CSV table of C-alpha atoms in Angstrom, one decimal:
chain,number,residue,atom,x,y,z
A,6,UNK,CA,-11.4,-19.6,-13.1
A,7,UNK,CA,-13.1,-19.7,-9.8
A,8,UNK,CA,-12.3,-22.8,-8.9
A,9,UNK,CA,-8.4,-21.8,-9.2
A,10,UNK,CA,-9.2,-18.6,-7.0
A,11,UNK,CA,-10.6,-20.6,-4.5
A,12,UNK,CA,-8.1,-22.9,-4.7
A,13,UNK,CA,-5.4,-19.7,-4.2
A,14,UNK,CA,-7.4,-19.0,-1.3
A,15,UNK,CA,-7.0,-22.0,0.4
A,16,UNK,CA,-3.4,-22.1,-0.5
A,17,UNK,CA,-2.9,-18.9,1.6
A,18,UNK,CA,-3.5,-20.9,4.7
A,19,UNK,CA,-0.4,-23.1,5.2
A,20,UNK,CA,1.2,-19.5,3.9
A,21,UNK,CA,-0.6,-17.0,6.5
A,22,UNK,CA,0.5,-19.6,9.3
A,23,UNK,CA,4.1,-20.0,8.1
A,24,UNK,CA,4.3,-15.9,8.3
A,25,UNK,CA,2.4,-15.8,11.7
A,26,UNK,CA,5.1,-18.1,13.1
A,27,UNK,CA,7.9,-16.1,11.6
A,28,UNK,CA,6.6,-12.4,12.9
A,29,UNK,CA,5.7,-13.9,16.4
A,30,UNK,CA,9.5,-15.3,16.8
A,31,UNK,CA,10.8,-12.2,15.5
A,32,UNK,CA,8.7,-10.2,17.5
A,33,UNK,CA,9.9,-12.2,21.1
A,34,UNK,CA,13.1,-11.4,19.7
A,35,UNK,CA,13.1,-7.7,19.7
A,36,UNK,CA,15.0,-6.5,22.7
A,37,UNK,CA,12.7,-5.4,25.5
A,38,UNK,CA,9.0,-5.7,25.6
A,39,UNK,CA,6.0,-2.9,25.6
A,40,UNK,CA,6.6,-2.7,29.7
A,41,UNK,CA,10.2,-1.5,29.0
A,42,UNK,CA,9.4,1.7,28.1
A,43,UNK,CA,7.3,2.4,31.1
A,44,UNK,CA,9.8,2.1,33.3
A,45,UNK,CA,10.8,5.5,34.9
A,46,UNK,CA,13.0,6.3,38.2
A,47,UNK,CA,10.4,6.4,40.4
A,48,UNK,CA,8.2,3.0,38.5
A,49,UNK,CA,8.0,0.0,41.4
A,50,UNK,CA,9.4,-2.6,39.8
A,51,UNK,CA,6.9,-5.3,41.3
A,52,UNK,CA,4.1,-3.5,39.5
A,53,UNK,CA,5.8,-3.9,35.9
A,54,UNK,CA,6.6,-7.6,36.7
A,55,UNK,CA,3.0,-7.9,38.1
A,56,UNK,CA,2.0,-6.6,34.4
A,57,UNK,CA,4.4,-9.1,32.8
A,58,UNK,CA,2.8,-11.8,34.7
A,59,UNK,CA,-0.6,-11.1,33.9
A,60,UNK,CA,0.0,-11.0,30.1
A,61,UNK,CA,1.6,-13.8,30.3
A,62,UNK,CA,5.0,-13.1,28.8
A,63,UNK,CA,6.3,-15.7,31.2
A,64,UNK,CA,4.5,-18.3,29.6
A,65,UNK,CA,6.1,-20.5,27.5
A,66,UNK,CA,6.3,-19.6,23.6
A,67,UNK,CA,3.7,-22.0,22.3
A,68,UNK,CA,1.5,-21.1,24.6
A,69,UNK,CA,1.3,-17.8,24.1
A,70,UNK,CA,1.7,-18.8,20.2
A,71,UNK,CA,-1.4,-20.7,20.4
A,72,UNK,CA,-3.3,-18.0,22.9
A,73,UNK,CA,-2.2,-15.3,20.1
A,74,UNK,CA,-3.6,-17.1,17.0
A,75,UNK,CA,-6.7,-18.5,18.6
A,76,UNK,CA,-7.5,-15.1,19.6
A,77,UNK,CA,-7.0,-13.3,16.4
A,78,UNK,CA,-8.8,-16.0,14.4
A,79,UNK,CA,-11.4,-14.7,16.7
A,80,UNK,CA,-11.4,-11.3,15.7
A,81,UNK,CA,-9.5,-10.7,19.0
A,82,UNK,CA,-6.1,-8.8,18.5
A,83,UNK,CA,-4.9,-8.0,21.5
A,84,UNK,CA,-5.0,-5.2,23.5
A,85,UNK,CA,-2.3,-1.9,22.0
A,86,UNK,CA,-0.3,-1.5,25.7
A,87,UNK,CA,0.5,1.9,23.6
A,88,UNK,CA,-3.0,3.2,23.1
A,89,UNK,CA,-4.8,1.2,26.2
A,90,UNK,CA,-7.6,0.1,23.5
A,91,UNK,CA,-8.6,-2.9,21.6
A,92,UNK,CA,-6.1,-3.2,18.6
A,93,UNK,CA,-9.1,-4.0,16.3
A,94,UNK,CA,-10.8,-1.0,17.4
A,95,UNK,CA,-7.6,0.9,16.5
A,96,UNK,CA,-7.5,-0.6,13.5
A,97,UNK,CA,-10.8,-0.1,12.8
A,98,UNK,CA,-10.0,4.2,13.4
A,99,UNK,CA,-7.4,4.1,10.7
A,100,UNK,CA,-8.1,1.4,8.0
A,101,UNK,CA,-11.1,4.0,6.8
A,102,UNK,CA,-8.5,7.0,6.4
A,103,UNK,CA,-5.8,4.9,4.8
A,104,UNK,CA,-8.6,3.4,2.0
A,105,UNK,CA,-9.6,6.9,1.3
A,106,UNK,CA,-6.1,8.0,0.5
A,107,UNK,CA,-5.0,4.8,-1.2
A,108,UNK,CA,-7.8,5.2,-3.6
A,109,UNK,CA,-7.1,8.9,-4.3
A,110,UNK,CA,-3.3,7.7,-5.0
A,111,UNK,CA,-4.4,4.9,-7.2
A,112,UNK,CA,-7.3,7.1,-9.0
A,113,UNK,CA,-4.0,9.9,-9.4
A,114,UNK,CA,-1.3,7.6,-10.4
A,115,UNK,CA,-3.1,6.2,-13.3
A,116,UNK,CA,-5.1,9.5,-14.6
A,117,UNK,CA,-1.6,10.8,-15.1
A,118,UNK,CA,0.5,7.3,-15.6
A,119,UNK,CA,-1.6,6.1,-18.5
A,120,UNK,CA,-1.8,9.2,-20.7
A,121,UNK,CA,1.5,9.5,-20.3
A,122,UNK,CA,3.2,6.9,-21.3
A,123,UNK,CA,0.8,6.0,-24.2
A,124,UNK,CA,1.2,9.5,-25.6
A,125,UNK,CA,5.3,8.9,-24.8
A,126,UNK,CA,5.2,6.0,-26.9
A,127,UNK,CA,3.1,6.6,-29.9
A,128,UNK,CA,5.2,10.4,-30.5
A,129,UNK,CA,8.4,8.3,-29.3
A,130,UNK,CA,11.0,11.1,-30.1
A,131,UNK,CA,9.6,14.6,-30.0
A,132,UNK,CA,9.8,17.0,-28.0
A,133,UNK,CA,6.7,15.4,-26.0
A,134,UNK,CA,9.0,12.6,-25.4
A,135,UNK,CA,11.8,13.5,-24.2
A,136,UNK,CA,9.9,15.9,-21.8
A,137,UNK,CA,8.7,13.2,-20.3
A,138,UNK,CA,12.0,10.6,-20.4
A,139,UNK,CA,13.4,13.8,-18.5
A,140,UNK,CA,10.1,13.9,-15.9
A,141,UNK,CA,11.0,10.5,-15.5
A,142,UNK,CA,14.5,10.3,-14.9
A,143,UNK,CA,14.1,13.1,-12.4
A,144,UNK,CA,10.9,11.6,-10.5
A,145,UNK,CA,12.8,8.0,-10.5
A,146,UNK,CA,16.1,9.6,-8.8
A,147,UNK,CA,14.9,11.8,-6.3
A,148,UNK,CA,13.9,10.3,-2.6
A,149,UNK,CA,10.0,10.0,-2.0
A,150,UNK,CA,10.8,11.4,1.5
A,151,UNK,CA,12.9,14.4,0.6
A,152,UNK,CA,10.3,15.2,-2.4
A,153,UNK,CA,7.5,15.0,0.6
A,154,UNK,CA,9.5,17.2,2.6
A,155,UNK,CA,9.9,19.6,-0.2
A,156,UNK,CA,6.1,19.1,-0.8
A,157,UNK,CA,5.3,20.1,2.7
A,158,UNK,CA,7.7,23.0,2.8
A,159,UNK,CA,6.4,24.7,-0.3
A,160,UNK,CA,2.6,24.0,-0.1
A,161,UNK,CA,2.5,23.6,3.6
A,162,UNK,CA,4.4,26.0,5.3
A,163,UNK,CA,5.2,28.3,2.4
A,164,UNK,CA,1.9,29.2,0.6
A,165,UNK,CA,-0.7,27.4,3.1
A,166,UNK,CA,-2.7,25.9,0.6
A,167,UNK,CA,-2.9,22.1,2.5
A,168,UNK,CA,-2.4,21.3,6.3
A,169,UNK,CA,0.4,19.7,6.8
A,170,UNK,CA,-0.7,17.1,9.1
A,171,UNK,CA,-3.8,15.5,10.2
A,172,UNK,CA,-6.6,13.5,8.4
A,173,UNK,CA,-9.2,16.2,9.2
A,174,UNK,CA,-10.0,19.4,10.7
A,175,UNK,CA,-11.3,19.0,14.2
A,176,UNK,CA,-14.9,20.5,14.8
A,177,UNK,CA,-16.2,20.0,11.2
A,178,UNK,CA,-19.6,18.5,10.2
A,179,UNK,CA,-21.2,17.9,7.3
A,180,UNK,CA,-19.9,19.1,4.0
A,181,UNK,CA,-17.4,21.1,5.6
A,182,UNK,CA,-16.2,17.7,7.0
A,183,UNK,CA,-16.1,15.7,3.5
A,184,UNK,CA,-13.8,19.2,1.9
A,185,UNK,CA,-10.9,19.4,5.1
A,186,UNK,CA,-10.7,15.1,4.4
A,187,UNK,CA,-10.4,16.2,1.1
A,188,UNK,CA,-7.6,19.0,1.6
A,189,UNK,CA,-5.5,16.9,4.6
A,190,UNK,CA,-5.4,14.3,0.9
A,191,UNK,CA,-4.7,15.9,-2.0
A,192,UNK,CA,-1.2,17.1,-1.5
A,193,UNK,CA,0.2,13.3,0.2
A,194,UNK,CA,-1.7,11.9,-3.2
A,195,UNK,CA,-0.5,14.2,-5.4
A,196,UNK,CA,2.9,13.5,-4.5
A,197,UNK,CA,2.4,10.2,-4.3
A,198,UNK,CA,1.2,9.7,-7.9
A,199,UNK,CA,4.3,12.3,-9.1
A,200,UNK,CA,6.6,10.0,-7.6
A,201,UNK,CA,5.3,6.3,-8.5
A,202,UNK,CA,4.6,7.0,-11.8
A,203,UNK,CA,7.4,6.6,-13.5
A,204,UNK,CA,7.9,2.4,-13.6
A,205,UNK,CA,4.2,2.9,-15.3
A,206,UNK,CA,4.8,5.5,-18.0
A,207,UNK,CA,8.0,4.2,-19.1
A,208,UNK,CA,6.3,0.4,-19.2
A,209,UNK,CA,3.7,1.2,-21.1
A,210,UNK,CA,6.0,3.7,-23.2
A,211,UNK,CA,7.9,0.7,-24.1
A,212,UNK,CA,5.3,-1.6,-24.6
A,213,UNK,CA,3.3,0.8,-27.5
A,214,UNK,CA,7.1,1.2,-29.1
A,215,UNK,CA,6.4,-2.4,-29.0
A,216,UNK,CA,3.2,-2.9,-30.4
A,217,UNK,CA,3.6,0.0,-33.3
A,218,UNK,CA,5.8,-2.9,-35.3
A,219,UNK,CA,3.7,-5.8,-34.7
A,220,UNK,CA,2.0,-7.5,-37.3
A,221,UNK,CA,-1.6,-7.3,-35.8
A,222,UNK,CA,-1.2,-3.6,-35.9
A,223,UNK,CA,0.1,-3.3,-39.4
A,224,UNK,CA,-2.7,-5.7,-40.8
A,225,UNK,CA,-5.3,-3.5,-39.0
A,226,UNK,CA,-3.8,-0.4,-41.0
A,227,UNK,CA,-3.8,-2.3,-43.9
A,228,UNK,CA,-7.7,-2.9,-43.6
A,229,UNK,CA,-8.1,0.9,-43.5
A,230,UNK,CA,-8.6,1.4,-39.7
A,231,UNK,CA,-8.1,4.8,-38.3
A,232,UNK,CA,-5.2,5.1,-36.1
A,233,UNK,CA,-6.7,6.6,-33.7
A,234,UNK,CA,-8.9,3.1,-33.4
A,235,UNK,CA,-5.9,1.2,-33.5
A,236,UNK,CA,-4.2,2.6,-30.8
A,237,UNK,CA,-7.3,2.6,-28.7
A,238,UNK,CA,-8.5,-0.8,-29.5
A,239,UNK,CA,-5.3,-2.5,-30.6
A,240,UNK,CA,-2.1,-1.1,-29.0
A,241,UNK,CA,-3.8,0.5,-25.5
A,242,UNK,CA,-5.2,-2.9,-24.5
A,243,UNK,CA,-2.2,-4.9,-25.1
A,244,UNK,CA,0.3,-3.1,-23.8
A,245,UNK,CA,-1.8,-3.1,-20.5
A,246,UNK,CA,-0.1,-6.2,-19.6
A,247,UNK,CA,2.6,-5.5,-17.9
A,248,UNK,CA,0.4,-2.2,-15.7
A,249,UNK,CA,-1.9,-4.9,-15.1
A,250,UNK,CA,0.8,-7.4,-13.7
A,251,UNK,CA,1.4,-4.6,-10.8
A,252,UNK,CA,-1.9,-3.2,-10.4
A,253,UNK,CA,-3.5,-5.6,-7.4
A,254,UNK,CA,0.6,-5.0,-5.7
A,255,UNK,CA,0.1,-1.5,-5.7
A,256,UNK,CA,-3.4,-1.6,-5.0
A,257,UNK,CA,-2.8,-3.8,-1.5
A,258,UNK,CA,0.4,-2.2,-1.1
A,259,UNK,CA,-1.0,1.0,-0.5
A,260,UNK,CA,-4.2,-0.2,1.2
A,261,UNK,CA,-1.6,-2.2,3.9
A,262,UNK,CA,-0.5,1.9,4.3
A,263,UNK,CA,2.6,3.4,3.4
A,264,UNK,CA,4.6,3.8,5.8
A,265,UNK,CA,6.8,6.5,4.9
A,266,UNK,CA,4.3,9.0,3.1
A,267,UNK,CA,1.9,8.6,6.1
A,268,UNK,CA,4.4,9.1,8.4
A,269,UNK,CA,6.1,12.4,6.8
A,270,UNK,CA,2.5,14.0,6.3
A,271,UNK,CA,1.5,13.5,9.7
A,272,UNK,CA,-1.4,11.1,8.1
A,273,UNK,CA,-3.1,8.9,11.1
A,274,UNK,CA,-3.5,5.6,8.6
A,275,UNK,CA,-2.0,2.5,8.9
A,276,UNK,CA,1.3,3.3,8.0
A,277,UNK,CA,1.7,5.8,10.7
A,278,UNK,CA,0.6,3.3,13.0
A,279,UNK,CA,3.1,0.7,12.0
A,280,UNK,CA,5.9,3.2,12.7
A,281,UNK,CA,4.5,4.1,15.8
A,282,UNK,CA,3.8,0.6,16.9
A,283,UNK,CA,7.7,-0.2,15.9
A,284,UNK,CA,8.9,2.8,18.2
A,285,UNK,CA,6.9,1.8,21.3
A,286,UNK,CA,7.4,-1.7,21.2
A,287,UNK,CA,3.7,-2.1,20.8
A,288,UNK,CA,3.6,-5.7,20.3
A,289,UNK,CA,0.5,-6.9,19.7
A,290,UNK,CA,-0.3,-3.8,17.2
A,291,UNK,CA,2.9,-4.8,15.4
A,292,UNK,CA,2.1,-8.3,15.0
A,293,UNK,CA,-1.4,-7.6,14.0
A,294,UNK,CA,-0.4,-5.0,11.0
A,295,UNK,CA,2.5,-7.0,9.7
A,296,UNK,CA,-0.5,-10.0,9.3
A,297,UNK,CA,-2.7,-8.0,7.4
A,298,UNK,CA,0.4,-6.6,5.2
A,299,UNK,CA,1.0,-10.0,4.3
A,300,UNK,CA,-2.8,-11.6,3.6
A,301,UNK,CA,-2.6,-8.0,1.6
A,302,UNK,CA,0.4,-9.2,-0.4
A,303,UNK,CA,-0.9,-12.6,-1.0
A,304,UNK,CA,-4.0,-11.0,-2.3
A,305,UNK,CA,-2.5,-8.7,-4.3
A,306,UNK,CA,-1.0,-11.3,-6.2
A,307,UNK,CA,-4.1,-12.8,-7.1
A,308,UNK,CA,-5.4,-10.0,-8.0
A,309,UNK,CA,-3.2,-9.2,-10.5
A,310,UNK,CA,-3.0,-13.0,-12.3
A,311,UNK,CA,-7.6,-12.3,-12.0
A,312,UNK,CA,-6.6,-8.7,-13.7
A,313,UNK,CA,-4.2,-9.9,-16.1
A,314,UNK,CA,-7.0,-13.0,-17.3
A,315,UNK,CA,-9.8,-9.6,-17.7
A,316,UNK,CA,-7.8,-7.9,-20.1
A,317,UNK,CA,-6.3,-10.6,-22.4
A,318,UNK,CA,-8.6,-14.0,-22.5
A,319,UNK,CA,-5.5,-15.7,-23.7
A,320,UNK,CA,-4.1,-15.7,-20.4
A,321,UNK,CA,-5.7,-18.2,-17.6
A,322,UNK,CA,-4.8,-17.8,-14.1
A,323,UNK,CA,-3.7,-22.4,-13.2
């Protein structure tokens, strides 16, 4: 199997360069450039063309291809004309808060997914059931950004349980620190795992409908297992399939940042920064974080075929 990882690996090369030479066209393309917005009435002209010259946006496109590739293979991403700092420096300031909150999401998503749907499935038609064909109908139809708004509006602004912005209170040290990280997270995660959840539960819903019929299950009964056994040894672990097909997506994905939850909660991770990068035309930010979304992507589809080989043997990842 390691041998076909690494060979996945090495596949991702001709793939990374194919996307680096799509996002750096695209981004010459975008109207303007990160001077533009600089310009005021009273801006001398020379001194913005003086700026353009000395980035070398003048230069021809493979050169500054090649001077932008050669860097970042480098480590060297630029410098954000937005933020006047190193972009991997900026980077390195919200990657941290946007793991933290990605694995609070993941940890919350399946803590409630998983119960869910296998409960969903196994009582398929009571009350329990429907309750939660309902929660899903409901969760599915309903905007994630209006339902953060709501969020914000209730918890927020309403009863003041969770700040509505921010990764952390400013001034706080030591275990007083590690608590406002804690409360600027829940409610973004919380509402995050309310909202994704429903493509899981009603997966794995169907999948233990699935697997009550089988004929592995009814030989186990037939041996005298308890059921209790053969839904946690039997059923649980093969309906797991399909979960496990889109856990190393939604793992990445929210690693990469989401844009739109970190954006309405005021969250300083990398999706905020995206956004923020798109609105000032900051260039070289922009072209770094789409990069990194898609070496994310790529390795989130490996990590889901490596996933998928854990939980059945039967599968092998070619």
């Amino acid at each position: 199997m390691w041998k076909t990882v690494l060979r996945r690996f090495l596949l991702m090369i001709p793939q990374l360069i194919i996307l680096s030479i799509i996002v750096f066209i695209l981004a010459k393309l975008m109207p303007g450039d990160p001077f533009t917005g600089q310009i005021t009435p009273t801006t001398d002209p020379n001194q913005i063309e003086a700026l353009r010259r000395k980035f070398g946006f003048y230069d021809p496109w493979y050169q500054q291809y090649w001077r932008w590739i050669t860097n970042m293979f480098h480590g060297d991403f630029g410098t954000s004309y937005g933020f006047k700092m190193p972009v991997a420096a900026l980077l390195g300031q919200r990657v941290g808060n946007t793991f933290w909150l990605s694995l609070l999401c993941v940890t919350l998503l399946y803590a409630l997914a998983l119960p869910l749907g296998i409960f969903s499935g196994r009582y398929s038609g009571s009350k329990f059931d429907k309750a939660v064909t309902l929660y899903n109908f409901v969760t599915y139809a309903i905007p994630g950004f209006i339902f953060y708004l709501l969020m914000i509006l209730l918890f927020a602004y309403t009863l003041h349980w969770f700040p509505s912005s921010g990764s952390v209170d400013p001034g706080v040290t030591g275990f007083a620190y590690v608590i406002s990280r804690l409360r600027h997270m829940i409610l973004p995660a919380i509402c995050y795992a309310l909202i994704a959840t429903t493509a899981t539960v009603q997966y794995l819903r169907n999948e233990v409908i699935d697997a009550k019929g089988s004929d592995y299950v009814r030989t186990a009964r037939s041996k005298g297992v308890p059921i209790d056994k053969v839904y946690s040894h039997h059923i649980f672990r093969n309906s797991l399939l399909p979960i496990a097909a889109f856990f190393g997506f939604t793992l990445t994905g929210l690693i990469s940042g989401s844009v739109f939850m970190e954006t309405i909660f005021g969250y300083p991770g990398m999706g905020k920064l995206f956004m923020e990068a798109i609105l000032s035309r900051d260039y070289s930010v922009l072209t770094s974080l789409i990069m990194i979304f898609g070496f994310m992507t790529l390795l989130g589809s490996l990590l889901s075929d490596i996933i998928m080989s854990i939980v059945d043997p039967r599968i092998r990842i070619e």
